Structures are given as C-alpha cells and as structure tokens.
XYZ file of C-alpha atoms in Angstrom:
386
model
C 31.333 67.843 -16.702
C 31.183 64.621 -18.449
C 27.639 62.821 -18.665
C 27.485 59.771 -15.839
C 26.702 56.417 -17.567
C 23.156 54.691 -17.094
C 24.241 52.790 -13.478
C 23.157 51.800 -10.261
C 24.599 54.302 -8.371
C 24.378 57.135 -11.040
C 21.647 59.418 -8.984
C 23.941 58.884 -5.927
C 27.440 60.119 -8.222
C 25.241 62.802 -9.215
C 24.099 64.033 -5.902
C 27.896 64.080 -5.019
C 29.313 66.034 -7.810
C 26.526 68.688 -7.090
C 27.394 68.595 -3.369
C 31.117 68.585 -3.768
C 31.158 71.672 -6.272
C 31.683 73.911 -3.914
C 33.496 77.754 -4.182
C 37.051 77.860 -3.364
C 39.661 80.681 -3.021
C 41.281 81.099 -6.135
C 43.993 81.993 -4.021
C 44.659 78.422 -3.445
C 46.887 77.989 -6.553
C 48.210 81.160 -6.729
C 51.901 81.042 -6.394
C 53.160 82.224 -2.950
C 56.830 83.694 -2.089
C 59.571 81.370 -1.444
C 60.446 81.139 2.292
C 62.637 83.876 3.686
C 63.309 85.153 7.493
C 60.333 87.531 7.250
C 56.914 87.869 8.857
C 54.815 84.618 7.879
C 51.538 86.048 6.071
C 48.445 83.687 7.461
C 45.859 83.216 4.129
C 42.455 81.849 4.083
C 42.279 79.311 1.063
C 38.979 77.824 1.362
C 36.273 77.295 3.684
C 34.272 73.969 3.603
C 30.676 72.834 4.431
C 32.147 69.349 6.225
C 34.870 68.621 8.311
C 37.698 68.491 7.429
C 41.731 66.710 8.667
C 43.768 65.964 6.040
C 45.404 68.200 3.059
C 48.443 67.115 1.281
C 49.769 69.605 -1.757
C 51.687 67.301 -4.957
C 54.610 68.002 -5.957
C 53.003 69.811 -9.236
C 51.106 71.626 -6.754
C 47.817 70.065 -7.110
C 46.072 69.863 -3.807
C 43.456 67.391 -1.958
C 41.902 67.459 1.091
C 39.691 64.924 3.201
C 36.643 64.826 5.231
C 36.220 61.878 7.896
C 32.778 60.832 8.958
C 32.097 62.155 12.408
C 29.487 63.892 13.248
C 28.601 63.339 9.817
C 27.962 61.453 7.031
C 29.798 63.102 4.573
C 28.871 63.264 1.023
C 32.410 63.277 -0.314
C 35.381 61.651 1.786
C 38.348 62.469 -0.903
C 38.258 65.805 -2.933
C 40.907 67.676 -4.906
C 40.646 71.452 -5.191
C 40.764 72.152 -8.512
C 41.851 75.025 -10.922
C 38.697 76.234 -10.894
C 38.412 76.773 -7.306
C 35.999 73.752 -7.142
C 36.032 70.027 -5.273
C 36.349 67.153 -7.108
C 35.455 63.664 -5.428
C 38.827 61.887 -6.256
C 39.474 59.785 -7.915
C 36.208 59.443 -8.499
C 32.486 59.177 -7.553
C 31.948 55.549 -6.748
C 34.956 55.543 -4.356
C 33.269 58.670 -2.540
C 29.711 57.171 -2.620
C 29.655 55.049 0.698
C 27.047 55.868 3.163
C 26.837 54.449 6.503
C 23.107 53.696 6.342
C 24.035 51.331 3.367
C 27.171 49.582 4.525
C 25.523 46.337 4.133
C 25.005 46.782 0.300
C 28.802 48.322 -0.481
C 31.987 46.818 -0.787
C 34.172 48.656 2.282
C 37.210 47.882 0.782
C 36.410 49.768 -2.416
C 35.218 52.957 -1.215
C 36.284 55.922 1.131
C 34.709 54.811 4.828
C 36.302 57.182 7.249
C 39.468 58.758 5.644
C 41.075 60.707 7.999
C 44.161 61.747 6.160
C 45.507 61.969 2.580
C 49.443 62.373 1.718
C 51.711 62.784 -1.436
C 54.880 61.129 -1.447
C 56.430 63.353 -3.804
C 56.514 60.094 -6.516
C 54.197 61.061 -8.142
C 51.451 59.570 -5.947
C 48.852 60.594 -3.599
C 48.295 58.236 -0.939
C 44.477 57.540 1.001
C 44.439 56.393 4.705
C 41.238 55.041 5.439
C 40.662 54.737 9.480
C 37.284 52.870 8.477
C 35.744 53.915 12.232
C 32.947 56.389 11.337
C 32.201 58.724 14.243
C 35.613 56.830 15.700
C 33.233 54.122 16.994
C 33.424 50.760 15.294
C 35.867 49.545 13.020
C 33.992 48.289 9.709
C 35.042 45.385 8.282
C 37.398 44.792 6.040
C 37.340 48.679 5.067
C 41.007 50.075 6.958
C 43.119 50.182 4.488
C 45.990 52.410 2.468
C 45.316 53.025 -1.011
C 47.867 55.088 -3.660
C 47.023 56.814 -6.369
C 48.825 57.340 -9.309
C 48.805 61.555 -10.013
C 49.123 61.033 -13.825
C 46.435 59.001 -14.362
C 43.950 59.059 -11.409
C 43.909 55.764 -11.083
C 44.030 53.491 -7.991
C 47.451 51.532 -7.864
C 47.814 49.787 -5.009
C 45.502 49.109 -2.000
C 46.880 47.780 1.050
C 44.292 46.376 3.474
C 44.987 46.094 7.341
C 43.885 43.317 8.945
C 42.864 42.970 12.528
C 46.072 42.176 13.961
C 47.282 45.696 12.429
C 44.265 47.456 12.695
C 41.923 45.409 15.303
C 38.470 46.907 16.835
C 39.083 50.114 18.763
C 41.278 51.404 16.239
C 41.718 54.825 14.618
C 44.696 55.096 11.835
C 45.233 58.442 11.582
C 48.221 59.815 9.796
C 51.106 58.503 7.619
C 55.051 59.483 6.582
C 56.988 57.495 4.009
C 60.267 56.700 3.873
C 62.423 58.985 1.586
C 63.403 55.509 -0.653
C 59.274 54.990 -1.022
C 59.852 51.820 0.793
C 57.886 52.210 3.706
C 55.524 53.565 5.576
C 54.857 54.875 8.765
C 51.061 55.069 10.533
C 50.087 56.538 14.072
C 46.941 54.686 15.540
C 45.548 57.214 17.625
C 42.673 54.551 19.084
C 41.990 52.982 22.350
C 44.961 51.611 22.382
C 47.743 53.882 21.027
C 50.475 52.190 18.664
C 52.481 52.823 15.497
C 52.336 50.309 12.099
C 55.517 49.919 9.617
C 54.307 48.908 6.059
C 56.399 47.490 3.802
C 54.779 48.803 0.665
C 56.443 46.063 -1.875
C 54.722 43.174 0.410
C 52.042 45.215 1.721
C 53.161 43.713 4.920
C 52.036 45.664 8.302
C 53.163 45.085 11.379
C 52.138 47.070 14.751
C 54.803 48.114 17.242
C 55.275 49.890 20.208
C 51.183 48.722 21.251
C 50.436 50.017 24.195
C 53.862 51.476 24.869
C 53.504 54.739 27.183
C 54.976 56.935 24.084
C 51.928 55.947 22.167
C 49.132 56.338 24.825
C 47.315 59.532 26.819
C 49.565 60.915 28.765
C 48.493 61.096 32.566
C 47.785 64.503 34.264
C 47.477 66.305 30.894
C 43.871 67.734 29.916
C 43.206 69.448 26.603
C 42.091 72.878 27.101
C 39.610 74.831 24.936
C 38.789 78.777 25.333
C 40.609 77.858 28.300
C 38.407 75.265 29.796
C 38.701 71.542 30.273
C 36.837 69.825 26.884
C 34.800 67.447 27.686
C 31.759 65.701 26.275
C 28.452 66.017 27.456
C 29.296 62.607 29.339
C 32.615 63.707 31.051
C 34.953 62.262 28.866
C 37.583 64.585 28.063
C 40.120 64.595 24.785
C 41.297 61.101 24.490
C 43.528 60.742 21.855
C 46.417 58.670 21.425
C 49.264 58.570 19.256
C 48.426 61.356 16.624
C 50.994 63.769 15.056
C 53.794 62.601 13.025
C 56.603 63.748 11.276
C 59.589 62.229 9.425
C 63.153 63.903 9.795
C 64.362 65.499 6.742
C 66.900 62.895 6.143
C 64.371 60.381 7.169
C 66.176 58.904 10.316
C 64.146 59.145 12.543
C 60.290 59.380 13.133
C 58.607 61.365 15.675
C 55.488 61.299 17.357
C 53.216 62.269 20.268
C 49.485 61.946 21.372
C 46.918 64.648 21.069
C 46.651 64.090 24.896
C 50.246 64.717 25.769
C 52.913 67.416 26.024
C 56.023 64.763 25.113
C 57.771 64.387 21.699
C 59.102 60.683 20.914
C 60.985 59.474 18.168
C 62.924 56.145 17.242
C 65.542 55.059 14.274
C 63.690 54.277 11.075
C 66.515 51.888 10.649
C 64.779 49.933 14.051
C 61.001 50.212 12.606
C 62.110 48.781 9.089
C 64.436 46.079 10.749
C 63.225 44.728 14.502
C 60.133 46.361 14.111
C 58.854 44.951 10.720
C 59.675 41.596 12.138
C 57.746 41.784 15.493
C 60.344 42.261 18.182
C 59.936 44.590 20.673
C 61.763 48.048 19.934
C 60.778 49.973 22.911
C 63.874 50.128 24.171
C 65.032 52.732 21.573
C 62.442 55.120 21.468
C 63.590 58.319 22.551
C 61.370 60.994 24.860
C 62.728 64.537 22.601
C 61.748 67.317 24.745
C 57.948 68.821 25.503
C 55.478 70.451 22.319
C 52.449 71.112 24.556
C 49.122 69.539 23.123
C 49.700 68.974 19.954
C 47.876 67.695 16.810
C 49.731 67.613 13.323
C 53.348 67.828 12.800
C 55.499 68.348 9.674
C 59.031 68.490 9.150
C 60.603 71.250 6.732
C 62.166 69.684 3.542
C 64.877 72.426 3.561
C 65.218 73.951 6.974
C 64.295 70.910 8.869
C 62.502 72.993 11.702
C 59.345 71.161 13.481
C 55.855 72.549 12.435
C 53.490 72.208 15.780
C 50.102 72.762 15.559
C 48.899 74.175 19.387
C 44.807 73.881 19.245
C 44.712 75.243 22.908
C 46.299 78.386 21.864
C 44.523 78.909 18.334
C 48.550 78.701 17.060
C 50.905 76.977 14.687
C 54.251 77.125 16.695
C 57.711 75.981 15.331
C 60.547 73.995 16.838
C 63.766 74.057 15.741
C 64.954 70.221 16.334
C 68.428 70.644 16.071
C 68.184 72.224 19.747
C 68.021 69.071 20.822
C 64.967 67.827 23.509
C 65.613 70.984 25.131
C 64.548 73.295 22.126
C 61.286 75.047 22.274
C 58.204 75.131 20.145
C 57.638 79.098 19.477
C 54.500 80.825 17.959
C 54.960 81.153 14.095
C 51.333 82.457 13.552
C 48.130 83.039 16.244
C 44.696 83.823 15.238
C 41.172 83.117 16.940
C 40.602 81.918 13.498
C 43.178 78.815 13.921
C 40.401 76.762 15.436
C 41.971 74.172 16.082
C 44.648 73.813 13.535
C 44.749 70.012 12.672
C 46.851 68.480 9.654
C 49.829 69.974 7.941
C 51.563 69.840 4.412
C 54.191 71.882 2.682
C 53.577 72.833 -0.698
C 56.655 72.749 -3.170
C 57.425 76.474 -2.702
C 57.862 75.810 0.680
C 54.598 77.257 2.030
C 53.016 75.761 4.600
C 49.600 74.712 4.666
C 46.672 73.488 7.611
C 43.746 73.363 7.827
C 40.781 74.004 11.108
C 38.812 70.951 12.172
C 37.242 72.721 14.507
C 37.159 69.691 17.047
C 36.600 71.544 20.088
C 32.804 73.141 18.086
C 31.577 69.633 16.804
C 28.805 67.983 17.865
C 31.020 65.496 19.773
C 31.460 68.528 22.354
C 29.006 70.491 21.770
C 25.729 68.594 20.906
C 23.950 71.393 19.628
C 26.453 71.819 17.008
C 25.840 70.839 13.175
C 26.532 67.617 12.026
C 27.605 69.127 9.179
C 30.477 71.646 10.475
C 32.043 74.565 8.536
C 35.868 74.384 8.556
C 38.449 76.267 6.719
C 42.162 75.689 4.741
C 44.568 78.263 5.749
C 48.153 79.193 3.971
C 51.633 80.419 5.967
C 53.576 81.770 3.580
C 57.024 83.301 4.227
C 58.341 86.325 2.605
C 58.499 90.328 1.774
C-alpha cells in the first residue's frame, strides 16, 4: 500500500483503507465452467460487514461491488474485490470518504453519497449510480448523479449530474442498462413516485418518462412476504418500492421493468425511450404489460441465451424466465437456498456465470430495529456446468 500524502482528509482515507481490507473468497476470481444444460452449482464468494446491492463483473473479469447508506453510514460506498481477495475503495479514497454527519463540509457531487448500484458496460468502463438519499430519506443536494470510470486508468471520465426535474425530492435511482451502441442509458427510480430516466450520455441530457405511470408504481393488492409473513416496519408500512429491476434485451430492443412491489413485467421499444421519450412526450401508450415474475428485485438478461434472470426474495430463489415464451412464459427456480436472503442485484461475468448478491432487506434495521446498523451480507456465484 502506497503512503497517503500529508492532507486534510488523510486520517479519514486511512481509516477507510483499514476498514475496507476485508477477507474475500479467493474463489471469486477463480475461473468457473462455461454454461452448459447441467445442474447450476450455487458458490459463496464473499461475505461483507455492510450492506450491500450492487455487483457488476468487467469484461476482464475484475469485479466491484457497492454498499448504499441505510441503516448505515458506510465507511466505503464503491469497492473492487481485488486479486488478493481484498476491497479496495474505488477509485479511490476521497470519493469513498463522505459521511453524513459532515455533509455540510463535502462537496456531494464529488463523492459516493448513497450508491446503490454499480455497472460495466463492457467498454471498458465501470459506471457509478449515485441515488444520493441516505437511509432513502432525503435527496442531498446536488449529489444524484452517474459517474463512469475508465477501467484502464481508474480515473473518473464523465459525471453526469441529475437535476431536480430528473431526480426531484422523494427520489431513489436505483439501477441502470445501457444501450448496446453506448449511447444511452436507462435508470429505474424506484422512489415515491415510480418513473424511468433516458440519458443521452454524449449531452448528458436526462429526461424522466413514464412518471407516475401505473407500470412504474406499487402495484395494488400485492404485499411482499418474508418467512412467509407480511414485512412491515415497526410503523406498519409494508415494502414500498417502485420501479426497481431492470433488464435490457439481448439485442437491446426493448427494456423491461417491474416494481419490487408488484408481480407484472413491463417493457417498451428502446427505439420510443431514445426518440419520444428523450424529447418529453408521453410514451405510455407503448409500454407493454409481459406476463407475471412474482416479487421481484434484480433482473438480468443472458448475453447468449437471452433467458430472464429473476431474483424471488420471498422464496430465498433466483428463478429464470425464458422470454421468448412470450407474456405467458414462466419464471422457474434455477437455484433455492435459505441462504439467498434476499437475493438483490445481478451481473454476468464474461464466462457466462451468473452472479448476486444478499441484501438481506427483510433483517435490517429498517424491519427489524434491533438489527445492526452495520449488516453482514454475502456475494454468491451460479455457475453452470459438469
């Protein structure tokens, strides 16, 4: 480890690096078997002091993972898992050292606030998607934004900020596909008021669609189950949120979506986001209901076989769907384990294994208050094969 320079915030870098260095699976870079029509093998990769959503594996394999402030206060937002089996605040320390006790003395829009999911694009870029709502409360200003970064050099390249009519208070961005030309992107807000963004990514341009549209909100009558029980806060208030999961078809045509609170698959033309949508019109008219998941969180879409990944947090599960069925298709159980608790975010690594990781939702402190703030989760690997 290289010596911190004499600065301001050198005790606080310090304190992170020592609190991010934590042991990891070697496991998690060993190579798995390509896909095949055999029994998927469920792996433990790494288990985490924090919460975690988001993982995203590059396409040279290298793999980072997030941890939104929740319950929380997370000393590291952004980390990759290195060789070594160790995190690594990426890309650095100062981006990782906000705290929410000293928002008024740090720049939001050049640190992690709430991240609450990270993404490769396969271009050679890992991209940041910074909700900016710590403990999904208030939006802090100035601080929502989407931020790449360059793989070969670490380096921020771009930062796209969202202003208020993209991202206004109530708020929660919360997951992000790009277009297979790298021209745009797609974000689910999964606040008070469900809705989906298109960013142009030359312009940095963001426009919100579909705002309040019934595809994007709670779905009425549905209740997320846990152990088999309603989950509810200590208050009452049950699971409540909106547009969530979303996937991009293999040949990116269309995007799909649904809310954690629903059973209800959507999708629409990317040709109508990029087009009607990017300019404001209204483009409910061609969004499509595609059949029923169940609750769902995370979805991913199979580069080669072009099957739906469904994660099922009621049933401990990761299911799959195969889309070319149509709306009437299925989801069916690829993998159950009590250990699946709640399976949350998705990516496929370049050998076509498949991994999620447990948040662990239904055990944090916003349902159970006697549960840490800090909450153990875990990375998991589905790997197909002999």
């Amino acid at each position: 480890m290289s010596r911190l320079p004499n600065h301001p915030h050198a005790g606080i870098r310090a304190a992170l690096m020592a609190a991010a260095l934590l042991t990891v699976s070697p496991a998690a870079f060993a190579q798995a078997p390509s896909p095949a029509q055999a029994a998927p093998k469920l792996e433990k990769l790494a288990d985490f002091p924090h919460q975690v959503t988001g993982v995203t594996v590059a396409e040279d394999g290298r793999v980072f993972v997030n941890f939104p402030r929740w319950t929380e206060d997370s000393p590291v937002s952004v980390a990759e898992l290195t060789k070594a089996g160790t995190l690594k605040p990426y890309p650095s320390d100062e981006w990782n050292a906000w705290r929410n006790a000293r928002k008024d003395e740090m720049d939001a829009s050049q640190h992690w606030v709430c991240v609450q999911s990270v993404v490769a694009d396969g271009r050679g870029h890992v991209w940041v998607l910074d909700a900016a709502a710590p403990a999904q409360s208030l939006l802090v200003p100035k601080a929502a934004k989407l931020v790449r970064i360059d793989l070969a050099t670490n380096e921020i390249g771009q930062t796209i900020a969202f202003d208020e009519t993209a991202a206004p208070q109530g708020s929660y961005l919360n997951d992000v596909r790009f277009s297979p030309d790298g021209r745009h992107a797609f974000i689910t807000d999964s606040g008070a008021k469900g809705a989906l963004l298109v960013v142009d990514l030359e312009s940095g341009k963001a426009q919100r669609v579909l705002d309040g549209h019934p595809s994007t909100q709670v779905e009425k009558g549905v209740e997320v189950k846990a152990n088999g029980q309603v989950l509810r806060r200590p208050d009452g208030r049950g699971v409540e949120f909106s547009a969530d999961g979303i996937a991009l078809s293999k040949d990116g045509q269309y995007l799909y979506w649904q809310a954690i609170k629903g059973k209800t698959l959507y999708r629409i033309a990317t040709e109508t986001l990029v087009g009607s949508g990017l300019k404001g019109d209204d483009v409910s008219s061609a969004v499509e209901p595609f059949g029923e998941n169940g609750v769902a969180d995370g979805l991913l879409i199979g580069r080669e076989s072009g099957a739906m990944y469904v994660t099922a947090p009621e049933e401990d599960a990761v299911k799959r769907r195969d889309l070319a069925a149509g709306p009437s298709g299925k989801p069916e159980i690829l993998v159950k384990d009590e250990r699946l608790r709640w399976p949350d975010t998705f990516s496929e690594a370049p050998d076509g294994s498949v991994y999620v990781t447990t948040s662990r939702i239904q055990d944090s402190a916003f349902f159970k208050p006697d549960a840490p703030a800090s909450l153990p989760t875990q990375l998991w690997r589905i790997s197909f094969g002999e």
